[in-house]
Short mmCIF file of C-alpha atoms and ligand atoms in Angstrom, two decimals:
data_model
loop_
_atom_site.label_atom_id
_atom_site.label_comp_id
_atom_site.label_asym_id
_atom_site.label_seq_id
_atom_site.Cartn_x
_atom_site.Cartn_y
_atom_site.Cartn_z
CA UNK A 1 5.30 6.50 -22.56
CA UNK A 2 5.34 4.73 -19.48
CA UNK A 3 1.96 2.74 -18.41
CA UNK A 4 1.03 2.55 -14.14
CA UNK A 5 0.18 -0.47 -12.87
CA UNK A 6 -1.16 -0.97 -9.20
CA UNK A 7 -0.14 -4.48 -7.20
CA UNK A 8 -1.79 -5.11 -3.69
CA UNK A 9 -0.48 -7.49 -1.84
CA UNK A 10 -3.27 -8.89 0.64
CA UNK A 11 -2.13 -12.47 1.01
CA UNK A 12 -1.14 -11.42 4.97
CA UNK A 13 -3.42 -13.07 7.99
CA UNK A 14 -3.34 -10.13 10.43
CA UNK A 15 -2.74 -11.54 13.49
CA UNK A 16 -2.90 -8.34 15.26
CA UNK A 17 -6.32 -7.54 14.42
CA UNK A 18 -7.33 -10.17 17.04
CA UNK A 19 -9.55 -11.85 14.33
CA UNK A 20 -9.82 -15.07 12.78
CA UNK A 21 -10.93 -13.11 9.39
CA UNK A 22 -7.69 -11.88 7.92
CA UNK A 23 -7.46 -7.98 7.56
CA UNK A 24 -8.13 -6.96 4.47
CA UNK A 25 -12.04 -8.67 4.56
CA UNK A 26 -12.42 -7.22 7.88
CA UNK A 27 -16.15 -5.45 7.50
CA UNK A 28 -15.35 -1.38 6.86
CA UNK A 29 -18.17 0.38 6.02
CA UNK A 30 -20.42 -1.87 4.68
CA UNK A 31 -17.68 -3.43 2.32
CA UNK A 32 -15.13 -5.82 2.93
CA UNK A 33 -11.63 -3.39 3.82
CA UNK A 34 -9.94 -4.42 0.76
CA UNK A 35 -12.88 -3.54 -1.79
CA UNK A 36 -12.07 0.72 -0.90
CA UNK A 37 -8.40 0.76 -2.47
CA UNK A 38 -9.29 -1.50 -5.17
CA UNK A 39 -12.43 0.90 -6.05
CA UNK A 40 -10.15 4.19 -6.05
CA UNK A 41 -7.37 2.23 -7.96
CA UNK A 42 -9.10 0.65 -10.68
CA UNK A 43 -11.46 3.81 -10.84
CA UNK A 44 -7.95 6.10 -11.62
CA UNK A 45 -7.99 6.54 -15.35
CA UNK A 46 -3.86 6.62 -15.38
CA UNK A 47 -3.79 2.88 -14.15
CA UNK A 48 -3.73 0.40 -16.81
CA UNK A 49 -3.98 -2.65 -14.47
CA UNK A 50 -4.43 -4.03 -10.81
CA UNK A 51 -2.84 -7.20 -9.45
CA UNK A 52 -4.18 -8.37 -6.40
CA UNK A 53 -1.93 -10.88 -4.37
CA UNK A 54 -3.84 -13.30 -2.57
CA UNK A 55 -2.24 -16.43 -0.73
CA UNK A 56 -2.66 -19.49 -2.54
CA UNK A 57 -5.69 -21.25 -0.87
CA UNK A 58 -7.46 -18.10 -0.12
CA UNK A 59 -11.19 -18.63 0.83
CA UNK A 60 -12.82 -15.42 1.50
CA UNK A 61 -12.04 -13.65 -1.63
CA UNK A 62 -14.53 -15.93 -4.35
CA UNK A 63 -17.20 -15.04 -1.49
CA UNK A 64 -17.98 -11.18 -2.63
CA UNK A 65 -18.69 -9.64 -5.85
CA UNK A 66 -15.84 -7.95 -6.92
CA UNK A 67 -17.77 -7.69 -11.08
CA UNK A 68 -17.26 -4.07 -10.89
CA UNK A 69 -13.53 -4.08 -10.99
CA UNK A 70 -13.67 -6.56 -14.16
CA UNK A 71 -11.46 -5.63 -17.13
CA UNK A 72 -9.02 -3.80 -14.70
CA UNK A 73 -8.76 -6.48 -12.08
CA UNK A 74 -5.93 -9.15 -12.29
CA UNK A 75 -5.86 -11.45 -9.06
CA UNK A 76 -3.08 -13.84 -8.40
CA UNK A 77 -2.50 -16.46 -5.60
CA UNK A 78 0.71 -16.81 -5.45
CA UNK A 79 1.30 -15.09 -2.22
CA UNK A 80 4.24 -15.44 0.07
CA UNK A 81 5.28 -15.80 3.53
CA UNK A 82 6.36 -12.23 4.01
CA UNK A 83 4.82 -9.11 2.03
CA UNK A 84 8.08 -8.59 0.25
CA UNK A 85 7.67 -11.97 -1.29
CA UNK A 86 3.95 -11.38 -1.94
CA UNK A 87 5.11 -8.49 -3.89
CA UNK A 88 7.96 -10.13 -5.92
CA UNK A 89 6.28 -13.33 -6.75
CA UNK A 90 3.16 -11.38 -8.05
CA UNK A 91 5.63 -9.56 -10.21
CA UNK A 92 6.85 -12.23 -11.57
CA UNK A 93 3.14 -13.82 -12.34
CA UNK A 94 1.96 -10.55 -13.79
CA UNK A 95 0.25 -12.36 -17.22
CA UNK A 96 1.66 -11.53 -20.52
CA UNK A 97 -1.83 -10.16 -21.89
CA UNK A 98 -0.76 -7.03 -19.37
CA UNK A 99 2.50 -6.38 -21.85
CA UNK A 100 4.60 -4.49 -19.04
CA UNK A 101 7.82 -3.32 -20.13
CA UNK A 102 10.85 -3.05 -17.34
CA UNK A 103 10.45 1.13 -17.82
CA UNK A 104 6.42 0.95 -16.40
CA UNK A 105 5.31 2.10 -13.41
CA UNK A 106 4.44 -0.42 -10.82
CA UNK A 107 2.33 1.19 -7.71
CA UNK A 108 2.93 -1.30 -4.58
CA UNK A 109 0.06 -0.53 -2.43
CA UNK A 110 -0.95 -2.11 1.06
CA UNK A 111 -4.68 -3.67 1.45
CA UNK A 112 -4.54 -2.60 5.02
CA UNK A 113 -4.16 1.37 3.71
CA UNK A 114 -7.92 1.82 2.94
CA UNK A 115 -8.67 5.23 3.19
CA UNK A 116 -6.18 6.52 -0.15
CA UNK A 117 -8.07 9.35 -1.67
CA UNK A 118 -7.80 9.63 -5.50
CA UNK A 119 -5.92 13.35 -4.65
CA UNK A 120 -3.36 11.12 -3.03
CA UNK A 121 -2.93 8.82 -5.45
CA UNK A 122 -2.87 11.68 -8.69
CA UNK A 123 -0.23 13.71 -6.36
CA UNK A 124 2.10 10.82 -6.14
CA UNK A 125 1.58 9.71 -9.81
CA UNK A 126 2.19 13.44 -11.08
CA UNK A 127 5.27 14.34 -9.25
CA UNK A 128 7.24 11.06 -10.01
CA UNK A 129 5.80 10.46 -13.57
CA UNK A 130 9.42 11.76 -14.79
CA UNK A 131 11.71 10.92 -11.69
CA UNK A 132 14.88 9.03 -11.72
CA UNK A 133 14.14 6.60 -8.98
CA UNK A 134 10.41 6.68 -7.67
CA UNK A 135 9.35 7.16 -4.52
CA UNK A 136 6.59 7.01 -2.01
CA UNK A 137 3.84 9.05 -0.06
CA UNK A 138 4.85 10.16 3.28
CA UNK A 139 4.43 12.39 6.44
CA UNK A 140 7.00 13.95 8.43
CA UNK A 141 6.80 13.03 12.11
CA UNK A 142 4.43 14.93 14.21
CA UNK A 143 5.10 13.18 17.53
CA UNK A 144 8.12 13.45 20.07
CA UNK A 145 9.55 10.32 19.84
CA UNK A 146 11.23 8.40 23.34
CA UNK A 147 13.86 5.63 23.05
CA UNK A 148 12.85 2.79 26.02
CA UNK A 149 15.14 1.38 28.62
CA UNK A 150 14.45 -0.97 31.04
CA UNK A 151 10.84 -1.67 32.29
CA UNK A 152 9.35 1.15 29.50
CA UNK A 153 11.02 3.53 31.41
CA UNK A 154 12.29 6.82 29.19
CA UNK A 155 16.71 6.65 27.85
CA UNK A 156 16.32 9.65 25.90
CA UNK A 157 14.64 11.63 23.28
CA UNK A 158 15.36 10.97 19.78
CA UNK A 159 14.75 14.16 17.70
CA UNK A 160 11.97 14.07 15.03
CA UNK A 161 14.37 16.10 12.62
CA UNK A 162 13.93 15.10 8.78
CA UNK A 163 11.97 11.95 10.28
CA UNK A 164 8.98 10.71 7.69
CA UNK A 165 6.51 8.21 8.13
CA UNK A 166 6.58 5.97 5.06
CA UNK A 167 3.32 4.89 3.65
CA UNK A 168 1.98 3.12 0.44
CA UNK A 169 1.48 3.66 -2.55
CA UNK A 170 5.53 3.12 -3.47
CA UNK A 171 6.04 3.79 -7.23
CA UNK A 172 9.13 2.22 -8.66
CA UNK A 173 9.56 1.22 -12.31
CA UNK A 174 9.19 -2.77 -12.74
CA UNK A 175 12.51 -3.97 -13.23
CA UNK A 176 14.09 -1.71 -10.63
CA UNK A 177 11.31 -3.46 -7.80
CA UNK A 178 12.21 -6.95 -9.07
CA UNK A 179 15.75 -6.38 -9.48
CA UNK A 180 15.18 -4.79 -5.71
CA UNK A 181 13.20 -7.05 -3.93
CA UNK A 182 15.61 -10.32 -5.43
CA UNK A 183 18.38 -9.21 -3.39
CA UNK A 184 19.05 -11.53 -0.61
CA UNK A 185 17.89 -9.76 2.43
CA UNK A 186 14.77 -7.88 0.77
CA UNK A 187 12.46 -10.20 2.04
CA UNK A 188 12.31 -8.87 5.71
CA UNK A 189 12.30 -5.62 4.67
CA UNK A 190 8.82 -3.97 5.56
CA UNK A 191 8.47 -1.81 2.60
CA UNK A 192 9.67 -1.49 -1.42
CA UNK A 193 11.27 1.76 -0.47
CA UNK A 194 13.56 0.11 2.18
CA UNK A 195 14.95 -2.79 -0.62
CA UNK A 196 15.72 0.30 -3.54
CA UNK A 197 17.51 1.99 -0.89
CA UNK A 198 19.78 -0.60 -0.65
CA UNK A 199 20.53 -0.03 -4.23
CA UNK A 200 22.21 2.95 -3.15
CA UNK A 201 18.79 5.10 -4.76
CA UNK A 202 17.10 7.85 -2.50
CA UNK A 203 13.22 7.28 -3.08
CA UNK A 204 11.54 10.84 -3.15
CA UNK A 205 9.03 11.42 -0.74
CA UNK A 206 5.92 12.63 -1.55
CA UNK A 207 3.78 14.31 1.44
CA UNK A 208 0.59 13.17 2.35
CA UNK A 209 -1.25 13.27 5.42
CA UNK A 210 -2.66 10.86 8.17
CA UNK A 211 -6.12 10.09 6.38
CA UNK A 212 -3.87 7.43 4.34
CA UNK A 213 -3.43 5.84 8.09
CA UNK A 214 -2.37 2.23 8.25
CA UNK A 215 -4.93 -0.40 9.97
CA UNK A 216 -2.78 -2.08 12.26
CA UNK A 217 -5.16 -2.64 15.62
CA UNK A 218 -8.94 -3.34 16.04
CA UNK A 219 -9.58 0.61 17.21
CA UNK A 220 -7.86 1.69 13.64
CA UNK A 221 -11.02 0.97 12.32
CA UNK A 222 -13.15 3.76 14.15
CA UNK A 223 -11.06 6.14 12.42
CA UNK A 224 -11.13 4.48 8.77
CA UNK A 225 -14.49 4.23 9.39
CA UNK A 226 -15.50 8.13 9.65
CA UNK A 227 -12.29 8.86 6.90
CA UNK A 228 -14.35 6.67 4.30
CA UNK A 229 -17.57 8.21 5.40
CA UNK A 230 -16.12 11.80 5.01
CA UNK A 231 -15.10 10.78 1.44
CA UNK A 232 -18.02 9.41 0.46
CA UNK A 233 -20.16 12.34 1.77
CA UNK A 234 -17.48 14.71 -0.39
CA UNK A 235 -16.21 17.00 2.96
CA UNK A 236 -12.54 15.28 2.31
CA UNK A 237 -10.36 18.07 1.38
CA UNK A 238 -6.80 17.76 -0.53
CA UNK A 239 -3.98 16.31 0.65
CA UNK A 240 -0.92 17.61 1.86
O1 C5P B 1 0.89 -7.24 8.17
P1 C5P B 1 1.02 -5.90 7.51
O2 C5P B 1 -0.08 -4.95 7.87
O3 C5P B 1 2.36 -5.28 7.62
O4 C5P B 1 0.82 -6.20 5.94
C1 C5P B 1 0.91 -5.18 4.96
C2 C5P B 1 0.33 -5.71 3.65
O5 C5P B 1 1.12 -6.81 3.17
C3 C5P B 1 -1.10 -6.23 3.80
O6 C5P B 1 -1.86 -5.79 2.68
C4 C5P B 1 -0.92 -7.74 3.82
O7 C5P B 1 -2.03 -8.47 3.33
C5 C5P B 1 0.29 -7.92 2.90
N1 C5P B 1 1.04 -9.17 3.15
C6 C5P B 1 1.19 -10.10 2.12
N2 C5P B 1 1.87 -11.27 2.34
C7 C5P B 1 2.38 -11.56 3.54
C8 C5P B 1 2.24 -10.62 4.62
C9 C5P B 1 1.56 -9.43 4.39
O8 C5P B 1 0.71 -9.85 1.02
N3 C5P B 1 2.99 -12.73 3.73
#
């Protein structure tokens, strides 16, 4: 049987957060932003493992108490200069003690995605545990998109037909992300998903919703805010 692993990789500064701190120890909700995923990943019975990615030289991280994850936690620096490279190189450094084979599941998951709810992360483990390829949680496009011209004024309208919105976790077995993310080219790509499509694979996406939202900008945190507060107080519903 194939074992799940989780990898994180929070070795980015997050410049547009406006902050000197980079994002993923940004204060959210009383805990630094990465401490929420790493709580519901190394609280999910089906994950044998998570490798945390942290760029080499990281301060912040020895300055909180992260004793509650020990036994499941594994935290690298070997971080690169894009998140693709974070990913592979943390691949690569996985320790031996961890015994992954090339058939295990490896569960790429962004720091700056706080807010995954366990439902999320069972739904996307359940319906790939036997697929092909892998794939990754996603939401089909709600808003009408516009295509700019000149001066932000409006070409055209693209449709929104069969358009997702790709977020993380992306579950690909371990030799298919390495083999993936080696390829010359890979390492500007802005998600796993992107550098197994190049493979010629089709990733199968999984729907989730917008509570999984991405913090990108300082007012993204409002909204994680009250989506970890609704969690904790239990009024978070399923997904999808
Ligand atoms: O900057 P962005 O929000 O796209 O980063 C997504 C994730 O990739 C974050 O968790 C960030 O810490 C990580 N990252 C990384 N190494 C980099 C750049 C980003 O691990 N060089």
């Amino acid at each position: 049987m194939s074992k799940f692993f989780a990898l994180i990789p929070a070795a980015g500064s997050g410049l547009r957060m406006e902050n000197n701190l980079p994002k993923q120890y940004l204060p959210l909700a009383g805990r630094p932003m990465i401490y929420h995923v790493l709580r519901t990943l190394c609280r999910s019975p089906g994950i044998a493992s998570v490798l945390v990615v942290l760029a080499p030289g990281d301060s912040e991280w020895l300055k909180h108490d992260w004793s509650e994850f020990f036994g499941k936690l594994v935290v690298l620096d070997c971080g690169g200069t894009t998140r693709a490279m974070s990913i592979l190189n943390g691949l690569k450094a996985a320790p031996d003690e961890l015994s992954i084979s090339d058939d295990d599941w490896v569960l790429v998951h962004d720091a700056a995605r706080p807010c995954l709810s366990e439902a999320q992360l069972d739904k996307l483990m359940n319906e790939l545990t036997d697929d092909a390829v892998g794939g990754l949680l996603a939401v089909p496009l709600a808003d009408t998109l516009k295509r700019s011209g000149a001066s932000n004024r409006v070409e055209h309208t693209e449709s929104r037909k069969g358009l997702w919105q790709a977020q993380t976790p992306q579950m690909f077995r371990y030799k298919l992300l390495v083999d993936a993310l080696s390829r010359p080219g890979s390492m500007r790509m802005t998600d796993d998903a992107s550098a197994v499509e190049a493979l010629g694979l089709h990733p199968k996406l999984v729907l989730s919703d917008a509570r999984n939202l991405k913090i990108t900008y300082p007012q993204d945190l409002i909204l994680a805010e009250l989506i970890l507060r609704a969690q904790q107080k239990g009024e978070y519903g399923e997904c999808g």
